[in-house]
XYZ file of C-alpha atoms in Angstrom:
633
model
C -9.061 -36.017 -15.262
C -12.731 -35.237 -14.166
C -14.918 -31.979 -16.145
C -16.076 -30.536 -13.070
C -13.965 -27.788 -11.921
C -14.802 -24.369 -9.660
C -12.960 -21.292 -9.093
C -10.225 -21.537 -7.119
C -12.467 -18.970 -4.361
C -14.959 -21.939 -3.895
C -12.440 -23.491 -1.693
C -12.879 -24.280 1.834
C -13.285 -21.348 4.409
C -15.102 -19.297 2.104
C -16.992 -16.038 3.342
C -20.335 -15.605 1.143
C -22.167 -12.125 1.584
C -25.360 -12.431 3.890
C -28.835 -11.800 3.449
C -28.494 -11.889 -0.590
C -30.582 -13.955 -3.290
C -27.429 -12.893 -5.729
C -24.934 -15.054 -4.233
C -23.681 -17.644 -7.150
C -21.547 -20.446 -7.327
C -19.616 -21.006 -11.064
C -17.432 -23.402 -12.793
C -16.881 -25.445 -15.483
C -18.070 -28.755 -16.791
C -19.285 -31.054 -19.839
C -21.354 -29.038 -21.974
C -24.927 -29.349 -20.977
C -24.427 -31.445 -18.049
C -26.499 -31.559 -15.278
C -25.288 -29.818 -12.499
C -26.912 -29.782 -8.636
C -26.249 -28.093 -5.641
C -26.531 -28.476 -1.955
C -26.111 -26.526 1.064
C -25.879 -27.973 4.795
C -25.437 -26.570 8.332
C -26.387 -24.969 10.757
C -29.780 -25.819 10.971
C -30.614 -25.425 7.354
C -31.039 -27.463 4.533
C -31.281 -26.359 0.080
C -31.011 -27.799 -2.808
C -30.569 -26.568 -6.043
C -30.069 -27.674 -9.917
C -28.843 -25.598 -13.697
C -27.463 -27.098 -16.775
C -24.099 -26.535 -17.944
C -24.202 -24.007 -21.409
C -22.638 -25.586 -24.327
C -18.919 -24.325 -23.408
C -19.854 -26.189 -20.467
C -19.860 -23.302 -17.842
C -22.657 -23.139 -15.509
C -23.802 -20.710 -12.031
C -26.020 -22.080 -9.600
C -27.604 -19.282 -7.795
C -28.049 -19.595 -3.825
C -30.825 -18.710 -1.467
C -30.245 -15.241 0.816
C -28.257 -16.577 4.244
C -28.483 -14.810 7.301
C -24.964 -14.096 9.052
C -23.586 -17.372 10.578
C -22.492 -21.110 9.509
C -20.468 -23.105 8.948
C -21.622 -24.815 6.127
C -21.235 -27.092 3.653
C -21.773 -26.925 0.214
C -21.988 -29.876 -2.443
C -21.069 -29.530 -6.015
C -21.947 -32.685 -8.374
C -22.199 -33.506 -11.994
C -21.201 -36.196 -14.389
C -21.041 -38.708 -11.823
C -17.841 -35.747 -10.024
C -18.529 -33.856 -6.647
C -17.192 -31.004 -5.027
C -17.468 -30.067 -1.658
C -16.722 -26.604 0.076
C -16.944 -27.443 3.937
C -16.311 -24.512 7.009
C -18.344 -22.084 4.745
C -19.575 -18.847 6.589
C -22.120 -15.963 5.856
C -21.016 -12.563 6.920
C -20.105 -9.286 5.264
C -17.464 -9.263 2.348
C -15.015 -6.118 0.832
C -12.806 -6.092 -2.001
C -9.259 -4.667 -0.760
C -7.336 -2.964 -3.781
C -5.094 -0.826 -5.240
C -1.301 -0.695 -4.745
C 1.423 -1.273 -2.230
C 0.094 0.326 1.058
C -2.977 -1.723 0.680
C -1.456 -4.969 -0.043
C 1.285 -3.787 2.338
C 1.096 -7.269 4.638
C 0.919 -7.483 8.502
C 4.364 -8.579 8.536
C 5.568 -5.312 7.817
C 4.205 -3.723 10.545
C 4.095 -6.722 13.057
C 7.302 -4.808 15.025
C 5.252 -1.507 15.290
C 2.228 -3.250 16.802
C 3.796 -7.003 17.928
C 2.217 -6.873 21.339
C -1.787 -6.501 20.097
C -1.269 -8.560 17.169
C 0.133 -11.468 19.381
C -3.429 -11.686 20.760
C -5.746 -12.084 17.593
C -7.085 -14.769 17.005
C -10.374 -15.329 15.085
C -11.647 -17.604 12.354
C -14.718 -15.094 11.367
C -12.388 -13.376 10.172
C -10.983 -14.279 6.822
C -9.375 -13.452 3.437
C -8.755 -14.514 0.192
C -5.203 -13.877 -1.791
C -5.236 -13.202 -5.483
C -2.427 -13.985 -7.425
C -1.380 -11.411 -10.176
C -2.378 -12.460 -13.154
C -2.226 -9.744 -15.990
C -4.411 -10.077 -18.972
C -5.132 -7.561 -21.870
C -7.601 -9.464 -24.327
C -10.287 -12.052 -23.046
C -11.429 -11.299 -18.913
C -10.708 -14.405 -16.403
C -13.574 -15.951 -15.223
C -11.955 -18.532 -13.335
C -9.077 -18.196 -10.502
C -6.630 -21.529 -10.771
C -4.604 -20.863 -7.147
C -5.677 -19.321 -4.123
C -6.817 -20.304 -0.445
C -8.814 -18.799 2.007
C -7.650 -17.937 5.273
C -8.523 -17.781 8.743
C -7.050 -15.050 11.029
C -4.397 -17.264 13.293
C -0.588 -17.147 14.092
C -0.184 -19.125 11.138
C -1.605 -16.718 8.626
C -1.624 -13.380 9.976
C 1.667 -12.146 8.419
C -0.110 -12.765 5.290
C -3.191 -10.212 5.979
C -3.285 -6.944 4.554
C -2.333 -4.646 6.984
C -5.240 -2.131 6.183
C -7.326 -4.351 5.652
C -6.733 -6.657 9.003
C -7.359 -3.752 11.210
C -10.528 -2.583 9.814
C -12.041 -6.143 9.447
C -11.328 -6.023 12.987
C -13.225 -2.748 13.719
C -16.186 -3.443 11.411
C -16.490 -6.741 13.149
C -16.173 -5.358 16.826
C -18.927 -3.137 15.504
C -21.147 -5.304 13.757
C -20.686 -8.551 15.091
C -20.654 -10.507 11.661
C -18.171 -12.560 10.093
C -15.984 -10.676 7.759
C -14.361 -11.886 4.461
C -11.813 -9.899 2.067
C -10.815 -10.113 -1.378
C -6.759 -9.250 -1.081
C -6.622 -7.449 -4.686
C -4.230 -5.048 -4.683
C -0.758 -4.738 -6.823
C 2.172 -2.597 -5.375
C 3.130 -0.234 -7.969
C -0.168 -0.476 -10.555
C -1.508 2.647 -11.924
C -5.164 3.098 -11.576
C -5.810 2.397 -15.515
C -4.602 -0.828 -15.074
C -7.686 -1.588 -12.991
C -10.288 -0.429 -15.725
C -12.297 -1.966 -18.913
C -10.557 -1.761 -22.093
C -13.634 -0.027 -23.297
C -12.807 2.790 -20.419
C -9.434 2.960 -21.495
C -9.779 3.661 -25.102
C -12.452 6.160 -24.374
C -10.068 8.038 -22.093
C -6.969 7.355 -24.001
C -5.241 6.081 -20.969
C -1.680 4.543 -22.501
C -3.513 2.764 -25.673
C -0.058 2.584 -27.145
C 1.334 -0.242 -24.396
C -2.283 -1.412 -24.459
C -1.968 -2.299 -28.409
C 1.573 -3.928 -27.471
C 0.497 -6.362 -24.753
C -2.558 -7.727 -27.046
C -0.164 -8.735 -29.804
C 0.493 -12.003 -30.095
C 3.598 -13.190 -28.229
C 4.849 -9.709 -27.111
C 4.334 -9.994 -23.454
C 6.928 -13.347 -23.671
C 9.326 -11.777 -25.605
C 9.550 -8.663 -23.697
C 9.852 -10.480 -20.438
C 12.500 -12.930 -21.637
C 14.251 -9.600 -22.960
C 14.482 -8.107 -19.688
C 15.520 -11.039 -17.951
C 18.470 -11.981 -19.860
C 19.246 -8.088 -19.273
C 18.218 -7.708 -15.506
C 20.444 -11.301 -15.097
C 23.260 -10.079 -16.756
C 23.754 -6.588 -15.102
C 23.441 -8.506 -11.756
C 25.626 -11.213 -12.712
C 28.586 -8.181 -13.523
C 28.259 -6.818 -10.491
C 28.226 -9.967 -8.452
C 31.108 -10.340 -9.961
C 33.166 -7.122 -9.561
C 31.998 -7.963 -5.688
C 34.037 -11.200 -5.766
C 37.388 -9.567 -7.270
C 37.528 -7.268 -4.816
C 36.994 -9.550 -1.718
C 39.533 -11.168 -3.519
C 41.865 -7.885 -4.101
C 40.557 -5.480 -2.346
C 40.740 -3.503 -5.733
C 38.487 -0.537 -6.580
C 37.985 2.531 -8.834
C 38.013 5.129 -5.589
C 37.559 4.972 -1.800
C 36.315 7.419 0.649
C 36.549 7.062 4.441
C 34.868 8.554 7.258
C 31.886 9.282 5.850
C 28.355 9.635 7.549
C 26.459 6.542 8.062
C 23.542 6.558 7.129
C 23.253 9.837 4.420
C 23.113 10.412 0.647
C 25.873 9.194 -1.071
C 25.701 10.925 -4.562
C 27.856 13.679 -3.217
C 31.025 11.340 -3.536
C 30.500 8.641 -5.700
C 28.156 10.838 -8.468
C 24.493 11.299 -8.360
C 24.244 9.509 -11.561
C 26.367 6.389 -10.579
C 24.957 3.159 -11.023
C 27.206 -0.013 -10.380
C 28.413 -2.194 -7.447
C 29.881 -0.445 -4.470
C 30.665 -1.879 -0.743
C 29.936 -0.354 2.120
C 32.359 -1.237 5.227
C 32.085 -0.198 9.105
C 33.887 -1.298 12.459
C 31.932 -1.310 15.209
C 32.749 -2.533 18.825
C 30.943 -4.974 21.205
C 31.805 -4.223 24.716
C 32.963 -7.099 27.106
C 29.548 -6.694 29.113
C 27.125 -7.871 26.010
C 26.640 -11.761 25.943
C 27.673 -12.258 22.524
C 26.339 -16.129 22.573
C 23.079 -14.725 22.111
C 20.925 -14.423 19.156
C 20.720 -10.449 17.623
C 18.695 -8.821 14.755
C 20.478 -6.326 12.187
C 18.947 -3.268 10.984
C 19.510 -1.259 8.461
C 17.146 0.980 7.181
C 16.638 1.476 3.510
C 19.410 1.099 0.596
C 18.680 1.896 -2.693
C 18.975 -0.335 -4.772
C 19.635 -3.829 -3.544
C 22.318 -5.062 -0.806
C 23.744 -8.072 0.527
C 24.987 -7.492 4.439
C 27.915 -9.832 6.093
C 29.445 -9.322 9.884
C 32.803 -10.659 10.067
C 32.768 -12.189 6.704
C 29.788 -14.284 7.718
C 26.807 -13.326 4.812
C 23.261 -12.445 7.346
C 20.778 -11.277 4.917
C 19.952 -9.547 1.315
C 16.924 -7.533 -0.186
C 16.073 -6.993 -4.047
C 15.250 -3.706 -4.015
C 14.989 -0.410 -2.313
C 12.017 -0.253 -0.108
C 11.337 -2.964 2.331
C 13.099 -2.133 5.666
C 16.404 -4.311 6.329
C 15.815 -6.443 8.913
C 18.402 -9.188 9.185
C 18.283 -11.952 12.227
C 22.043 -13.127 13.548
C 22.218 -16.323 14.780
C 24.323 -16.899 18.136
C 28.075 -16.595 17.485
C 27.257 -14.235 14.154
C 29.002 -11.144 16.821
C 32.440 -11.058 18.740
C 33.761 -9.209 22.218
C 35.791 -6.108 20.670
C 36.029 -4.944 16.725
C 33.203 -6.690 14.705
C 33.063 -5.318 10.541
C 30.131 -5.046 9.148
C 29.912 -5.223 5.186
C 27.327 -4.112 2.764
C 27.684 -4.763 -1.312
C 24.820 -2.112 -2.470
C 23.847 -2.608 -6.239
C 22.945 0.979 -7.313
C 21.083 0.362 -10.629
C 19.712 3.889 -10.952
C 21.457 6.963 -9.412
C 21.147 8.119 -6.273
C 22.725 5.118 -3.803
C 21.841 5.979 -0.443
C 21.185 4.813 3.188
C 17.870 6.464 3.933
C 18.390 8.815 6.972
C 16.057 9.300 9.846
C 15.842 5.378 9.884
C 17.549 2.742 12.236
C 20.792 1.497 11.692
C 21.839 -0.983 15.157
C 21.946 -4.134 16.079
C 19.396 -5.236 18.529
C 20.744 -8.807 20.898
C 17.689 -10.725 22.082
C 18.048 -9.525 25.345
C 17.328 -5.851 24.071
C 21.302 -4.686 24.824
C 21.306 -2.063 21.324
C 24.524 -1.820 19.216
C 24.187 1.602 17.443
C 25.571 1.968 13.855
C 25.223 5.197 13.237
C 28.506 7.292 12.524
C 30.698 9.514 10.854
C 33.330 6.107 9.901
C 32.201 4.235 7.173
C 34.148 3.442 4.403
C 32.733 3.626 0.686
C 34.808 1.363 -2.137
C 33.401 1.908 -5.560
C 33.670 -1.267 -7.273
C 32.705 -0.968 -10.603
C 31.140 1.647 -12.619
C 28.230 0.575 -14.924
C 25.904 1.077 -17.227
C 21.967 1.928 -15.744
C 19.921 -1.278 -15.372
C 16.872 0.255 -17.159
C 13.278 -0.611 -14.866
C 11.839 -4.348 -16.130
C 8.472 -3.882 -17.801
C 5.685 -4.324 -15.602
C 3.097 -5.622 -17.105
C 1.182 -5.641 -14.228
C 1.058 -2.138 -14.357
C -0.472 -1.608 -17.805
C -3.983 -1.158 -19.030
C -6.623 -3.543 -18.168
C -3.990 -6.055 -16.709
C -6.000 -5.886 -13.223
C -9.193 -5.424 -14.167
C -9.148 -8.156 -16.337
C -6.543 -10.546 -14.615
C -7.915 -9.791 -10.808
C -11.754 -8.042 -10.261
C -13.364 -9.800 -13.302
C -12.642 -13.286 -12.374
C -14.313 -12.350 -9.018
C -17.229 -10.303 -10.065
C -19.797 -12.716 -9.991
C -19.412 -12.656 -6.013
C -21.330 -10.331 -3.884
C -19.604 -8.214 -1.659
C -20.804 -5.322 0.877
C -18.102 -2.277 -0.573
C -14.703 -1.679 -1.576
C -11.640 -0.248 0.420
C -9.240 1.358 -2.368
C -6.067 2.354 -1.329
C -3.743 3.935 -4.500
C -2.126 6.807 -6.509
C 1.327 7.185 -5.643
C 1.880 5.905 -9.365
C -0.605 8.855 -10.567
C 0.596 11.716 -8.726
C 2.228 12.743 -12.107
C -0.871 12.371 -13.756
C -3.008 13.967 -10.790
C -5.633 16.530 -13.414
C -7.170 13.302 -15.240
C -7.485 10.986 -12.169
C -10.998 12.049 -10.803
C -12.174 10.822 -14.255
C -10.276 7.648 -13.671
C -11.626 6.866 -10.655
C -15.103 7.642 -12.313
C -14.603 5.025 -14.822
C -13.359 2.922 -12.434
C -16.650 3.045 -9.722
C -18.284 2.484 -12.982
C -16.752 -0.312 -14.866
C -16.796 -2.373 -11.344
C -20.561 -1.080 -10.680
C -21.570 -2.776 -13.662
C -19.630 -6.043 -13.304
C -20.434 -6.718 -9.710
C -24.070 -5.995 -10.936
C -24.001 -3.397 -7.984
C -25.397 0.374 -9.316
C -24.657 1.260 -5.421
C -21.019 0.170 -4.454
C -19.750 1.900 -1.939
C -15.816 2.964 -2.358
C -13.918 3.646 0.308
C -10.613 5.136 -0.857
C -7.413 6.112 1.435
C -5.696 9.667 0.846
C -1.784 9.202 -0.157
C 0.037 9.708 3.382
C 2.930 11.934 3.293
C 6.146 11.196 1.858
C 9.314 12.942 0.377
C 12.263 10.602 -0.342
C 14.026 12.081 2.855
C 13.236 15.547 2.651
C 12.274 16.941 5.690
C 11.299 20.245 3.876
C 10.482 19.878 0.273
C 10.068 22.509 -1.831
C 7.310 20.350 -3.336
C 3.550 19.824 -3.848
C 2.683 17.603 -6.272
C 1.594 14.913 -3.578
C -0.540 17.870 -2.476
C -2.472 18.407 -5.524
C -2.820 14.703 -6.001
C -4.579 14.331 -2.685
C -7.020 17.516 -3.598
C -7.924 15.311 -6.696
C -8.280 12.694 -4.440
C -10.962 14.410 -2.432
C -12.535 15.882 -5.745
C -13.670 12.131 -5.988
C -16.091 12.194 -3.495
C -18.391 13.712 -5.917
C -18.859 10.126 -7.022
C -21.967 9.021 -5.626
C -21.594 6.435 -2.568
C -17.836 6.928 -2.322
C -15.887 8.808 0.611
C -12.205 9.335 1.236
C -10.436 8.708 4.864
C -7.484 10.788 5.853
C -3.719 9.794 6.104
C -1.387 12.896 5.258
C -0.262 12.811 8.622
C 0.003 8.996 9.069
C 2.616 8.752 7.038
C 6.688 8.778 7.365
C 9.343 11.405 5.225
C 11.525 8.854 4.716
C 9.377 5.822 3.860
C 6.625 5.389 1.001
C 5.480 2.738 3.143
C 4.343 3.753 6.154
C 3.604 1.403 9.570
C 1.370 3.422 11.144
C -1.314 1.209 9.265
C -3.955 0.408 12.374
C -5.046 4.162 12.517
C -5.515 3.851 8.662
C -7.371 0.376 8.609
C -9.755 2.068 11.599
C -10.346 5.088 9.592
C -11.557 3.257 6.900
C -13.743 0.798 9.037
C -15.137 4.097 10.931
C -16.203 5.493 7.294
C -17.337 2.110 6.534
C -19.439 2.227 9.656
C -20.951 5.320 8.958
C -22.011 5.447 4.960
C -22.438 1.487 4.484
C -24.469 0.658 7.565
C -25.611 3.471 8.905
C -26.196 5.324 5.276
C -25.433 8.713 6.661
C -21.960 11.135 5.448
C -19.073 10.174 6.962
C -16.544 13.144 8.383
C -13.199 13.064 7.426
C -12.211 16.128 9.461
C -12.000 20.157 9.674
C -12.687 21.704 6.771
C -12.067 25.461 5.770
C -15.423 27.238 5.656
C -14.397 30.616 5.386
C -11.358 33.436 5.074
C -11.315 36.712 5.854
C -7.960 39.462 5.759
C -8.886 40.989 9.381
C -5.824 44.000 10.707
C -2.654 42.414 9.978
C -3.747 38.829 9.186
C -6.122 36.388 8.310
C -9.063 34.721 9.964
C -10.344 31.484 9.157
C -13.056 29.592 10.296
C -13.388 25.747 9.486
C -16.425 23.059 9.676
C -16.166 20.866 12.547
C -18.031 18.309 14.827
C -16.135 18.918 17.651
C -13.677 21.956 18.815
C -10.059 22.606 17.145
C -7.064 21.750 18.964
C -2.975 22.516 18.295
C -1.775 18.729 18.377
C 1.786 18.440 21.012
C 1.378 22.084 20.924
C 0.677 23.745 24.983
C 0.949 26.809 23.779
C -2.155 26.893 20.824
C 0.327 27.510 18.052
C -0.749 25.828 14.593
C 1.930 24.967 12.198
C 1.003 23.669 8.223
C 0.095 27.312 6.943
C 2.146 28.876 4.118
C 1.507 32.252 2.521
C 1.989 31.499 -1.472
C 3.167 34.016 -4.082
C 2.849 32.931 -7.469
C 4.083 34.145 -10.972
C 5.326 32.606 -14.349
C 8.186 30.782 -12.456
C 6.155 28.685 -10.054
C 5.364 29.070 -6.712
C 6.777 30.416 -3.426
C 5.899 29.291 0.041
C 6.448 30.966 2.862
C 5.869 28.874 6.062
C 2.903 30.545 8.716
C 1.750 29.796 12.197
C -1.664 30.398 13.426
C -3.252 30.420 16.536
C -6.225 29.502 18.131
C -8.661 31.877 19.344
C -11.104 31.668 21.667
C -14.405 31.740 19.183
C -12.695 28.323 17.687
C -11.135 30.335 15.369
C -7.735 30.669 13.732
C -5.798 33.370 13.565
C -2.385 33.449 11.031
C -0.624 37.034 11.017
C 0.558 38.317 7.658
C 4.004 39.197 7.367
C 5.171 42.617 7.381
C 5.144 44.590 3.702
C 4.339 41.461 1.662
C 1.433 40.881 -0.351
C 0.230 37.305 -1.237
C -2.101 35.319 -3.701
C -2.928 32.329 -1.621
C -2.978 31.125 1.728
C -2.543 27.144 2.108
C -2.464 24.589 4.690
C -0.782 20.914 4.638
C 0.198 21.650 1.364
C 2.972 19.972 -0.145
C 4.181 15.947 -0.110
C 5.158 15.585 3.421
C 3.623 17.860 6.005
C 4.778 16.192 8.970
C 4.194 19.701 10.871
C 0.909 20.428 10.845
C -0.856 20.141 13.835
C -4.704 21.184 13.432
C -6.720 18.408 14.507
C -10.076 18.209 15.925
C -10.925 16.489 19.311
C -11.233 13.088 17.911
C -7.754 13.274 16.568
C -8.973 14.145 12.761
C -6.561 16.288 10.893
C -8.167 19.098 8.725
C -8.082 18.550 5.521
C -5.250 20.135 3.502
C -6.375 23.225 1.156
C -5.050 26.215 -0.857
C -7.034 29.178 -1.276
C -6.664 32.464 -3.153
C -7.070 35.584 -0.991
C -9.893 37.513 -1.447
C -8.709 40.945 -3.021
C-alpha cells in the first residue's frame, strides 16, 4: 500500500473558497518526502512544492482563485499521485448543529415535491461528515466521505436548511456554493467545543473524564447493546405469542385513533402493545393499485401490517410513518390494519393533529382516523433505559467533526441547535461564546460570521402549554447576538405543536441566506423583525410601540386583532399567564386592554414553547420577536 494519502474532502467535486491565498491542501506521506502540487483548468496553470514533516504530514498552500472551474488538481510524491478532477471555486459554509439542520431533503420532499422536482445544479454541492466522536487527540484527517452535486440522485441527501439557502445565496450571488454537512441530531452544544473550553466552563467534565479512559467508550457501548438487544428481543417475542394466541394482559376497544394512550394502559407503561383497526375499502377504489400508509408519529418504535401482510417499521419516535403498499397489499370491503408499538419509556402515543390514511396512487384517500381501535397490552416490562450517546458528550464534535476540517477556508457558518439545551438555557450565551471562539481560532478566521436559527415552536402535542422554557431558551438565543459578527434568523412560528421536526424548512433555509446576504456580503445588520421599543399603561391598557422597517400587520386576521400577548402575574409559585389581544391602531401602534380589577407584573408576547397564535408580523412576513417585559409601576 502506497504513503500518500489525503483527506477524504480532497475527493473529486470539491468546492474550494474563492479569492483566498489560505486555501491548503493536507495529507499524509513518508516523512520528509517531497511533495508537489499542480492545478489545471480553466485557463490557468500553478505549480507548487513542501516537504513532508517527520510524521510525514505535509500542506501545500494554493494561490487565491477567482469563482469558477473546473479544475484539476495533482497530488504526487514518492513516485504516488493523486488527482482531484471537477474541482470548483465558489463560496463555502459549514452547516451544524443538531437534527433540524441535518434534517435531510427527504423529509420534507412531500411538503415541497413539485419545486424540488426541478433542481438541478452541479455548482451547487456538499460534503457529508460521518460522526466520528473523539475525546483525546483532534482528527486531522476524514477516512469516508464524498462530495456531491445537487441532482435527482443526491438531493434526498441535502440538508434541508441548508439546500434552500445555498439556493438563495446562489440566485443572489451567482457563485458556486459548497457546504460542510456537520451537524448531529440530538448533540448538545458542549459537545461542539475545545476541551480547554469545557474544563474552563465546567460543562459535564465528569462524562468528559469517562470517555478519555482507556477502553470505556467500548465497554459502555457493548453494555448497552446486549441490553437495548435484549429488551427488543422480549418484546418481539411477546408479539409472536400473541399472533399466535391472541393472549394479553388487558384489552380496550373503541378507543380514539390517533390520541394519548397513557390514560388506559398507564402513563408509566413501557412494554409491547398492538394496536388493531378495521377499516373499509369501498367497491369504487381500484384496489390493484399501488397506495402509501401514513401514520403519524408513535412513540416508541412500531412495526405496521394490513391484512397480515408486514408494510413498514421505524426505530424510534420521531420520523413521520410513511409506509408504501405495493398493488394487492388492500382488499374491496374490511381490510385490518395492525401496529406492534414498543413503548420503551412511558407515554405510548399516536401523535394527534397528524395524518393517519391511506393515500392510493391515484389520490382516492382512505381515512384512519376514529373512535374504533383496539389496544392489546402484550407484555408489561421493565424501561429500556436511553443508550449512551457518545456523540453527545464533550468535545466529541469538535474534535471528531470541525477539527478535521479546519484547515479549509470557508465564507461563514449556519448553526442550527438547542433543543438539547433548553434545560440548560442561563449558561448557553457563554457556550455559544466559547464556541464562535474555539472555531475562530481553528479556522484561523478572527471574523467568522455565525448564522444561528431560533428553536421553532414545539410542545409534544399541546396546543396550549402552560409552558415557557422554549421561550426563555430562544431569549438566550437572541442574547447571542452580542457576539461580534453573529446574527440570529427567526423560526418560532415556522414550526409545528406536534412535531420537533418541522417541514416548513424552505422559509428557514431563505431566512438564513437573506441574513447571510445582508451581514456577509453586504457587511451591514441584518433585521430579524419587529422589535418592542417602548410600553406605556395609557386609560385601561397598554400601548406599545415596536422597531420596524416596514408597517405592522395582524397575519389571517381582517379584523386587526393581534393574538400572542399574555398579561403575567408572578409570585413564589411560578407564573400565571393570562392570554391578551391587541389591536392595531392607526399611528402603527398596538393597543392591548387590561383586564378589569387585575393588576399585573409583566406583559409578554410569543412567550412560551409553541405560540402557534401569534400573528404580529411586519409587511415582509417577519414575525416580531418574542419578549417579556415588566410593567412600569
Amino acid at each position: 500500500m502506497g504513503k500518500l494519502k489525503l483527506s477524504a474532502i480532497f475527493s473529486d467535486g470539491i468546492i474550494l473558497q474563492r479569492d483566498t491565498t489560505e486555501n491548503v491542501i493536507w495529507g499524509i506521506s513518508g516523512p520528509d518526502s517531497e511533495v508537489t502540487l499542480s492545478i489545471t483548468g480553466d485557463g490557468y496553470s500553478e505549480s507548487g512544492m513542501t516537504v513532508c514533516d517527520l510524521q510525514g504530514f505535509f500542506q501545500v498552500q494554493l494561490p487565491a482563485i477567482p469563482a469558477g472551474g473546473p479544475y484539476c488538481i495533482k497530488v504526487s510524491s514518492g513516485g504516488e499521485e493523486k488527482v482531484i478532477n471537477n474541482v470548483l471555486f465558489g463560496d463555502v459554509f459549514v452547516l451544524s448543529g443538531q437534527s433540524n439542520m441535518e434534517l435531510m431533503i427527504d423529509r420534507v420532499y412531500d411538503e415541497y415535491k413539485d419545486y424540488l422536482d426541478t433542481l438541478d445544479d452541479d455548482n451547487i454541492r456538499a460534503f457529508q461528515i460521518d460522526r466520528n466522536p473523539v475525546f483525546k487527540n483532534p482528527e486531522e484527517m476524514l477516512e469516508t466521505g464524498r462530495w456531491m452535486s445537487l441532482n435527482r440522485e443526491n438531493l434526498m441527501l441535502f440538508s434541508a436548511v441548508g439546500l434552500f439557502a445555498a439556493i438563495k445565496i446562489r440566485k443572489e450571488i451567482g457563485v458556486p456554493i459548497g457546504m460542510y454537512q456537520t451537524a448531529v441530531g440530538g448533540s448538545p452544544i458542549c459537545s461542539w467545543l475545545s476541551e480547554e473550553s469545557v474544563r474552563r466552563l465546567s460543562l459535564d467534565t465528569e462524562d468528559l473524564d469517562k470517555a478519555q479512559q482507556d477502553g470505556y467508550v467500548k465497554k459502555v457501548e457493548e453494555a448497552d447493546l446486549k441490553r437495548d438487544t435484549a429488551w427488543l428481543d422480549e418484546a418481539k417475542a411477546s408479539f409472536k405469542k400473541f399472533d399466535e394466541d391472541g393472549i394479553s394482559e388487558k384489552s380496550f376497544t373503541g378507543v380514539e385513533f390517533p390520541g394519548y394512550y397513557g390514560k388506559y394502559i398507564g402513563h408509566d407503561f413501557c412494554g409491547s402493545v398492538v394496536l388493531t383497526k378495521k377499516f373499509v375499502v369501498g367497491d369504487d377504489v381500484d384496489v390493484s393499485q399501488p397506495a402509501r400508509l401514513t401514520l403519524g408519529v408513535f412513540r416508541d418504535a412500531d412495526e405496521a401490517y394490513i391484512n397480515g401482510k408486514f408494510v413498514g417499521e421505524t426505530l424510534y419516535r420521531y420520523p413521520p410513518r410513511k409506509y408504501e403498499l405495493p398493488a394487492g397489499t388492500l382488499k374491496k370491503g374490511e381490510n385490518v390494519l395492525k401496529v406492534n408499538l414498543y413503548i420503551n419509556r412511558g407515554e405510548g402515543w399516536a401523535m394527534p393533529g397528524k395524518d393517519y390514511m391511506i393515500k392510493m396512487a391515484d389520490g382516492t384517500v382512505i381515512d384512519l382516523k376514529g373512535n374504533d381501535l383496539d389496544i392489546h397490552v402484550v407484555k408489561t416490562m421493565e424501561e429500556l433505559p436511553y443508550a449512551t450517546f457518545f456523540i453527545y458528550y464533550p468535545t466529541a464534535n469538535y474534535h471528531g467533526i470541525i477539527y478535521p476540517i479546519q484547515r479549509q477556508r470557508v465564507k461563514g457558518v449556519f448553526w442550527y441547535q438547542g433543543e438539547s439545551n433548553v434545560m440548560r438555557y442561563e449558561t448557553y450565551r457563554s457556550e455559544f461564546a466559547a464556541m464562535t471562539a474555539d472555531w475562530r481560532r481553528i479556522f484561523r478566521e478572527p471574523e467568522l460570521p455565525f448564522i444561528s436559527v431560533q428553536i421553532a415552536s414545539y410542545s409534544e402535542g399541546d396546543i396550549k402549554p402552560e409552558k415557557y422554557d422554549w421561550a426563555d431558551f430562544r431569549e438566550a438565543q437572541l442574547q447571542c447576538e452580542s457576539i461580534d459578527n453573529s446574527c440570529m434568523v427567526q423560526a418560532y412560528d415556522l414550526g409545528e405543536y406536534n412535531d420537533l421536526h418541522p417541514v416548513k424548512k424552505k422559509p428557514v433555509g431563505e431566512r438564513v441566506a437573506e441574513a447571510a446576504l445582508k451581514t456577509i456580503y453586504e457587511k451591514k445588520p441584518y433585521f430579524k423583525g419587529p422589535s418592542m421599543k417602548d410600553i406605556k399603561t395609557v386609560n385601561d391598557g397598554i400601548k406599545i410601540t415596536f422597531k420596524t422597517k416596514t408597517s405592522l400587520v395582524a397575519k389571517g386576521s381582517e379584523d386587526g386583532v393581534i393574538k400572542g400577548f399574555s398579561f403575567v402575574k408572578e409570585n413564589e409559585n411560578g407564573k400565571t399567564f393570562i392570554p391578551a389581544e391587541g389591536k392595531l391602531e392607526a399611528d402603527g401602534s398596538v393597543f392591548v386592554k387590561l383586564p378589569v380589577d387585575q393588576s399585573f407584573d409583566v406583559i409578554s408576547y410569543a412567550w412560551n414553547n409553541s405560540p402557534d397564535d401569534a400573528n404580529l408580523y411586519d409587511k415582509e412576513d417577519k414575525p416580531t420577536v418574542p419578549f417579556y417585559t415588566l410593567l412600569s409601576q
